[in-house]
GROMACS .gro file of C-alpha atoms in nm:
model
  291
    1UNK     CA    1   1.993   5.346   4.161
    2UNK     CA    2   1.725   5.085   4.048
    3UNK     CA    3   1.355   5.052   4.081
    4UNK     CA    4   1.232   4.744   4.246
    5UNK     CA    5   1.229   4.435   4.061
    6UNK     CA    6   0.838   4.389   3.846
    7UNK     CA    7   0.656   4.016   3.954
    8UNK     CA    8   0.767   3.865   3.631
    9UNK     CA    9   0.579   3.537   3.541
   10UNK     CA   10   0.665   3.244   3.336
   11UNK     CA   11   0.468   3.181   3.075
   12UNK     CA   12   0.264   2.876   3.001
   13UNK     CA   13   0.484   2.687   2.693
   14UNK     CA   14   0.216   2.712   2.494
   15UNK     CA   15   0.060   3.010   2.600
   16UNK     CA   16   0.062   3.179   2.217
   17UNK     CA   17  -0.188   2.877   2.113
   18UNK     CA   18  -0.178   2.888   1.772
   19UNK     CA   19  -0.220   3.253   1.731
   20UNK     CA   20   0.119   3.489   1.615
   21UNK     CA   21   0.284   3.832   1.850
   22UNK     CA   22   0.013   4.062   1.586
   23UNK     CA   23   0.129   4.445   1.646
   24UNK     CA   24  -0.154   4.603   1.609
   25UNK     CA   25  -0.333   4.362   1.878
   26UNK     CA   26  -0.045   4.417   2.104
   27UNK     CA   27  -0.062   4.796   2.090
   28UNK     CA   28  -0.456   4.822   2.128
   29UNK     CA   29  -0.411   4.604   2.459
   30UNK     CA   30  -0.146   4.897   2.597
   31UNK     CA   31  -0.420   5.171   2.688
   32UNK     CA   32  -0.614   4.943   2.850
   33UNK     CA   33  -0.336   4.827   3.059
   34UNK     CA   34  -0.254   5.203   3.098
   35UNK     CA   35  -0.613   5.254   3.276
   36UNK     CA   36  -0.533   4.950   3.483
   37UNK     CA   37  -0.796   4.767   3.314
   38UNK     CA   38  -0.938   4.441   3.433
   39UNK     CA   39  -1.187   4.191   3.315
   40UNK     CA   40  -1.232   3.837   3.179
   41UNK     CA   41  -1.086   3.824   2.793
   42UNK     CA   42  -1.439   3.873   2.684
   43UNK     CA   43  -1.447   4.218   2.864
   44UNK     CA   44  -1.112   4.274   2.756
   45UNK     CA   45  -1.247   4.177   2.381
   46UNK     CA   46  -1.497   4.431   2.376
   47UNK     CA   47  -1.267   4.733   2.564
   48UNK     CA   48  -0.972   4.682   2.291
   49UNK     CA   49  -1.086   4.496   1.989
   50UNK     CA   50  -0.854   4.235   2.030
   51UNK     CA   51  -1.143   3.932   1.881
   52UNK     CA   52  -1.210   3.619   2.118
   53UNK     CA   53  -1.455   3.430   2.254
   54UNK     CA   54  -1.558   3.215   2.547
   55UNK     CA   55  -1.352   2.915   2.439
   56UNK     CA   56  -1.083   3.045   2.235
   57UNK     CA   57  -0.989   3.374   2.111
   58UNK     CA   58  -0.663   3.624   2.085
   59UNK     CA   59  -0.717   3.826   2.432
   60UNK     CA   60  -0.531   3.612   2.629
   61UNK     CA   61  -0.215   3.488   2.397
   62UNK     CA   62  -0.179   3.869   2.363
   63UNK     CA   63  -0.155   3.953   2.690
   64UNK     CA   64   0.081   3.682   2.710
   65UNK     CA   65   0.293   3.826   2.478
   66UNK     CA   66   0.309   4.136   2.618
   67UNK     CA   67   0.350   4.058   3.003
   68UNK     CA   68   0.663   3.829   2.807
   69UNK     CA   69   0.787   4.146   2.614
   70UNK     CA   70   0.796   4.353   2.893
   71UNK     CA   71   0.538   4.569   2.800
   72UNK     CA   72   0.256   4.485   3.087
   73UNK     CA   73   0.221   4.355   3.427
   74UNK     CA   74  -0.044   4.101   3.505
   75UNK     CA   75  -0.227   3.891   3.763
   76UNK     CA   76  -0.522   3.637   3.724
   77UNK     CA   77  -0.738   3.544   3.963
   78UNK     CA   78  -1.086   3.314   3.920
   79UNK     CA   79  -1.098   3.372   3.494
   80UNK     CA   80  -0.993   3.789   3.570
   81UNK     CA   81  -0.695   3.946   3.422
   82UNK     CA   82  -0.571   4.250   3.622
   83UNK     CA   83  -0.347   4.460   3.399
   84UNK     CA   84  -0.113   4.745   3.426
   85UNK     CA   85   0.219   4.944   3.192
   86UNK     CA   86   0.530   4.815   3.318
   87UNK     CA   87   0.793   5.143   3.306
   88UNK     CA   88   0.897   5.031   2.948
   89UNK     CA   89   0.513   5.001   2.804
   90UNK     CA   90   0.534   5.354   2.910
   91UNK     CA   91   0.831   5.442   2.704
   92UNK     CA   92   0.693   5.236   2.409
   93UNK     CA   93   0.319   5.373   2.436
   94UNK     CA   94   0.444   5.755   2.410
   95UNK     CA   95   0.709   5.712   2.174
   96UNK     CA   96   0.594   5.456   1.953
   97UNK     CA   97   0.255   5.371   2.004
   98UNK     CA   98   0.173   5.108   1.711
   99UNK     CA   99   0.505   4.969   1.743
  100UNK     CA  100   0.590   5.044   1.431
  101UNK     CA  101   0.964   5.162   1.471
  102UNK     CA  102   1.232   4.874   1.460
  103UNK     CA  103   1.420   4.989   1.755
  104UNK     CA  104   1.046   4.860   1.961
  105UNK     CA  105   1.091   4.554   1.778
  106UNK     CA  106   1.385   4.404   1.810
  107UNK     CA  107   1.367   4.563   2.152
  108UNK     CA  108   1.052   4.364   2.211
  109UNK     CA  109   1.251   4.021   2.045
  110UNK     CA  110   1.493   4.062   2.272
  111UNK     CA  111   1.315   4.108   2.616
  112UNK     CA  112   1.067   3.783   2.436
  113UNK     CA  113   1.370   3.526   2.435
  114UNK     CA  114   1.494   3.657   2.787
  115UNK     CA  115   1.635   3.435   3.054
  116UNK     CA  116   1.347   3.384   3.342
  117UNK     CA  117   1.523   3.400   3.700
  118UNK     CA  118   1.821   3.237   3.778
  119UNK     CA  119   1.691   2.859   3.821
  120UNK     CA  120   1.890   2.537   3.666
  121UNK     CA  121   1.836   2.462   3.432
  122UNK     CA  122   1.820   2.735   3.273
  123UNK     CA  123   1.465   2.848   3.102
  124UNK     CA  124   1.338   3.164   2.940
  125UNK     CA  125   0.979   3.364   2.993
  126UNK     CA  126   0.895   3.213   2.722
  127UNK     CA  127   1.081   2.891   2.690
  128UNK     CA  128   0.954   2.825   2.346
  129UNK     CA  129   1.139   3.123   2.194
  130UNK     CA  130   1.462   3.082   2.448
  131UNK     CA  131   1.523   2.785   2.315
  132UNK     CA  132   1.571   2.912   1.960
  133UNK     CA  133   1.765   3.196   2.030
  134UNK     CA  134   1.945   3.158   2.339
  135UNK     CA  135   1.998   2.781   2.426
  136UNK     CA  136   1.955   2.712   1.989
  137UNK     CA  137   2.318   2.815   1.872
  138UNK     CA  138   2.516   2.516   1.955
  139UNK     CA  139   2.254   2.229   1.852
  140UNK     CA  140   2.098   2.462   1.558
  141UNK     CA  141   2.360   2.665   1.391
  142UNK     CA  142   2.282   2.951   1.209
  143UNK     CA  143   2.097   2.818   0.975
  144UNK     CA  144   1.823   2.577   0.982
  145UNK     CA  145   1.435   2.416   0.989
  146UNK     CA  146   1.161   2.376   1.157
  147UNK     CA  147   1.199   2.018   1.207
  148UNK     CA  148   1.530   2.118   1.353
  149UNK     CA  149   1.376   2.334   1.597
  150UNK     CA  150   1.091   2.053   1.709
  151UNK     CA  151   1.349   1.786   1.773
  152UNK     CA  152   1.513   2.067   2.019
  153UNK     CA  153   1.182   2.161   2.211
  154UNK     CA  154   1.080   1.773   2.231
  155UNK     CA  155   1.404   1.661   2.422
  156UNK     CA  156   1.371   1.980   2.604
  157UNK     CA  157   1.024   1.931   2.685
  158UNK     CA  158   0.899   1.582   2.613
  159UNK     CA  159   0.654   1.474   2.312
  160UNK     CA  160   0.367   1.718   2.384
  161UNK     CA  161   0.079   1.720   2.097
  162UNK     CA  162   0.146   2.114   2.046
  163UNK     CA  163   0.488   2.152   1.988
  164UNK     CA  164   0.456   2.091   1.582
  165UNK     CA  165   0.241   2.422   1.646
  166UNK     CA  166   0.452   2.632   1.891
  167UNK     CA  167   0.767   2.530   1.702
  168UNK     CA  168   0.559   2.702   1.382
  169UNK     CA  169   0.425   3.005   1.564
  170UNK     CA  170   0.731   3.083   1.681
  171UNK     CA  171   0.914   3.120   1.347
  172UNK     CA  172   0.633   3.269   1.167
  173UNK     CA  173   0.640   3.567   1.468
  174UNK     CA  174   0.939   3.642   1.249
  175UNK     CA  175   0.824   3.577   0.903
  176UNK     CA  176   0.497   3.763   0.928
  177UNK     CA  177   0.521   4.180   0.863
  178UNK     CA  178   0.204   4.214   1.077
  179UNK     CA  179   0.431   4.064   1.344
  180UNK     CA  180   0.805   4.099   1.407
  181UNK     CA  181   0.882   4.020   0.999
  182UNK     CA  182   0.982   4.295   0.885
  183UNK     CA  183   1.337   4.342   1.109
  184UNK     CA  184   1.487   4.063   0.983
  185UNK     CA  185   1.530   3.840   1.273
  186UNK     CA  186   1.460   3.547   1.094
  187UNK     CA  187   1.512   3.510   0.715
  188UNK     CA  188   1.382   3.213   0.503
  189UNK     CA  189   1.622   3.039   0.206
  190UNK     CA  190   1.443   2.889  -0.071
  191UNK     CA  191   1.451   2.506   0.071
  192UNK     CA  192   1.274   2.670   0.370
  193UNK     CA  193   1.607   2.677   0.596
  194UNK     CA  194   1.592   3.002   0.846
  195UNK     CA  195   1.852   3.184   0.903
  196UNK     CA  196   1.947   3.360   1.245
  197UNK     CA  197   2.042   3.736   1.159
  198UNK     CA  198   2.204   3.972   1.434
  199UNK     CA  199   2.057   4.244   1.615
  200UNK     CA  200   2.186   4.545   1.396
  201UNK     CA  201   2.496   4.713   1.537
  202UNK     CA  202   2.430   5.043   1.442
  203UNK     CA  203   2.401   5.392   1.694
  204UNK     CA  204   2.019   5.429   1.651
  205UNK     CA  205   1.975   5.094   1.826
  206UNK     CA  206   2.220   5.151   2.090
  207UNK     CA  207   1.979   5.286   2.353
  208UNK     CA  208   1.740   5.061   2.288
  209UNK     CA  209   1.960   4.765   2.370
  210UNK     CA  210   2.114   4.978   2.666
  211UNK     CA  211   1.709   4.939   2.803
  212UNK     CA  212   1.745   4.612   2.749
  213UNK     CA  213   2.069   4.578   2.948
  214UNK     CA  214   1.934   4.723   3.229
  215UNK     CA  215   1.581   4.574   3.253
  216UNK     CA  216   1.776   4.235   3.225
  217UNK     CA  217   2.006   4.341   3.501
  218UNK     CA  218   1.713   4.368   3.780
  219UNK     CA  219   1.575   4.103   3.628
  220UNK     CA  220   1.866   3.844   3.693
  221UNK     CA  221   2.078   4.049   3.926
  222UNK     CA  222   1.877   4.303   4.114
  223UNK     CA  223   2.076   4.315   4.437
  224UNK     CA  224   2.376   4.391   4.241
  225UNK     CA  225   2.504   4.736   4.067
  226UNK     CA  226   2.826   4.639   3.957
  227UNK     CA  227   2.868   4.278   3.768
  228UNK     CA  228   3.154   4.117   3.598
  229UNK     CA  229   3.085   4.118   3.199
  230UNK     CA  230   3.157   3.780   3.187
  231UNK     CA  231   2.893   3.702   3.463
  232UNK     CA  232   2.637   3.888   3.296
  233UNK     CA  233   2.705   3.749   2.910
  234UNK     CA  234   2.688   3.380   3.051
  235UNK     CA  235   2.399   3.397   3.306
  236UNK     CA  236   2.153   3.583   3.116
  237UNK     CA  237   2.262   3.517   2.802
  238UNK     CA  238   2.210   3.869   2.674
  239UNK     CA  239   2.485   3.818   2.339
  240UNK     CA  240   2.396   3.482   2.251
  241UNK     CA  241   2.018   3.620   2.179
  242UNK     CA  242   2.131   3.924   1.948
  243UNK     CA  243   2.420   3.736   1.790
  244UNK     CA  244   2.694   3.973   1.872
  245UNK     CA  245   3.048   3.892   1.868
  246UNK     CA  246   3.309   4.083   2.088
  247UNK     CA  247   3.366   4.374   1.873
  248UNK     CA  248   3.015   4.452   1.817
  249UNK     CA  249   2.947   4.427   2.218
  250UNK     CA  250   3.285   4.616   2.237
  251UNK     CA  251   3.141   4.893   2.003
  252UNK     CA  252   2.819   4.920   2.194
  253UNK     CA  253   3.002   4.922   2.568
  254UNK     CA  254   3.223   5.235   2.411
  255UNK     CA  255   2.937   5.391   2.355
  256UNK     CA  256   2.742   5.334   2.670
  257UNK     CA  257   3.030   5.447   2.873
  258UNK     CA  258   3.080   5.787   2.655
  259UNK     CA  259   2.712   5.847   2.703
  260UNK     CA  260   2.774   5.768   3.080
  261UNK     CA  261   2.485   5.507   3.137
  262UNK     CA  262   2.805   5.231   3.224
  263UNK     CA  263   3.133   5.248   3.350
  264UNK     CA  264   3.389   4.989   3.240
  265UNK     CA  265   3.659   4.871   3.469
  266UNK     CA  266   3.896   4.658   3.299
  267UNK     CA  267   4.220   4.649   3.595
  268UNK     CA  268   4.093   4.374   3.722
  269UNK     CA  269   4.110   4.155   3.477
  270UNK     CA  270   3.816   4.124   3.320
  271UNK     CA  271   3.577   4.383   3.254
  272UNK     CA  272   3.352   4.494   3.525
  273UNK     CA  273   3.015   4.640   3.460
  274UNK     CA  274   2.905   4.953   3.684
  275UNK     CA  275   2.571   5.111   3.685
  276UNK     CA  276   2.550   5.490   3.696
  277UNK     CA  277   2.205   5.561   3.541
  278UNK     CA  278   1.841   5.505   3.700
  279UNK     CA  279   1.651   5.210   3.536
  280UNK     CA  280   1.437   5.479   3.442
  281UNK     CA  281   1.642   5.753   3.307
  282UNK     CA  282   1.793   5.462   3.038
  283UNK     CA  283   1.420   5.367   2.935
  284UNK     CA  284   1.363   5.741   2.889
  285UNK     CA  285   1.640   5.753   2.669
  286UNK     CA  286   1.560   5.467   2.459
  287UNK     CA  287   1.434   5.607   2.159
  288UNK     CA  288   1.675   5.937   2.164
  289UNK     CA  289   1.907   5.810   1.832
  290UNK     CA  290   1.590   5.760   1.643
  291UNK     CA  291   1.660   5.919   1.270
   0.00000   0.00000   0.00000
């Protein structure tokens, strides 16, 4: 039922540098990674336009971001990335391929601020960004700053020099309509508070976050095809990050199970989870409510 789990790698905290998720570097990377391209980020420079240089440069916090978004595989050896499409870079680079539609984005947001294995404590692929939005919603709230946000990552990960940054690039990724901006994710009060907005509950974004489900699912729990929905919620922490309550993840399960990707046992107690699609055949689907 499920195609073997992808190497996933952690990323490095602050692997983004000071530069922002830019969507139109992140989709000129995807036909490289299509060709299985390879190179140092200098070759890469020239091949996709992405700008760097020896020292610095945008080539490798994008591919970064897009190994973390689910979009690419990678592997570095001696200063030489190896890339290739993950299943769902697939998806995205036919159906959408300058990531334009908001299903991709908050699709991308989500798989961003994703849980990374099953370790304790737990950590995201890119911790910077699980922090806000999964591990954020008890010390945080809803609503509130930067500063906020800096005191988290610092008792999470010690004083480091670039957290002021990271802390910064990681709410302007949601700010910024060149980046993830213009869904919403993040919206900014006139004292400069942020406030956390939901993932929208609404059909067209159902088999998006039905993609999401499942690329989660052999990410965290690949041996399994049938999970308790409790399990699942608390272990990968799938509602915390769109900010669903029960009725909303009610709403979307309905639908799931009439569309016969899940089925939904609830006689034992507590709702168990079963797989009946491919991994494949759901990513396929993903963009098939589009308007």
């Amino acid at each position: 039922m499920k195609i073997p789990s992808l190497k996933i790698l952690p990323l490095p905290l602050n692997f983004p540098q000071t530069f922002l998720p830019e969507r139109r570097l992140l989709s000129q990377l995807l036909p490289f990674a299509k060709r299985n391209g390879c190179g140092d980020k200098v070759f890469i420079g020239a091949e996709t336009g992405i700008p760097t240089g020896k020292s610095t440069g945008k080539v490798d916090p994008m591919i970064y971001f897009a190994h973390g978004m689910g979009l690419i595989t990678i592997d570095k050896e001696s200063g030489s990335w190896q890339l290739g499409l993950t299943p769902l870079g697939y998806v995205v680079l036919q159906e959408d391929p300058f990531l334009s539609e908001p299903q991709s984005l908050w699709l991308l947001h989500l798989m961003l601020c994703r849980r990374f294995m099953l370790s304790s404590p737990a950590s995201g692929i890119a911790d910077a960004w699980f922090t806000l939005f999964a591990e954020g919603g008890f010390r945080l709230g809803g609503c509130f700053k930067q500063a906020g946000f800096l005191d988290f990552l610092m008792d999470r990960h010690g004083e480091k020099s670039y957290l002021k940054s990271l802390s910064g690039v990681v709410i302007r990724s949601y700010l910024e309509d060149s980046c993830l901006g213009h869904i919403g994710v993040l919206q900014q009060t006139k004292d400069e508070s942020l406030v956390r907005q939901s993932a929208p509950s609404k059909k067209e974004f159902f088999p998006i976050y039905a993609s999401y489900l499942y690329l989660v699912w052999d990410d965290l729990f690949y041996s399994d095809n049938q999970i308790s929905l409790d399990c699942f919620s608390e272990q990968s922490r799938c509602f915390l990050i769109m900010g669903w309550d029960e009725s909303m993840i009610a709403n979307w399960l309905d639908w799931m199970t009439d569309n016969g990707i899940i089925q939904v046992d609830r006689y034992t107690g507590t709702a168990m989870l079963l797989r009946l699609k491919t991994t494949q055949q759901v990513l396929a689907a993903s963009y098939s409510e589009l308007i």
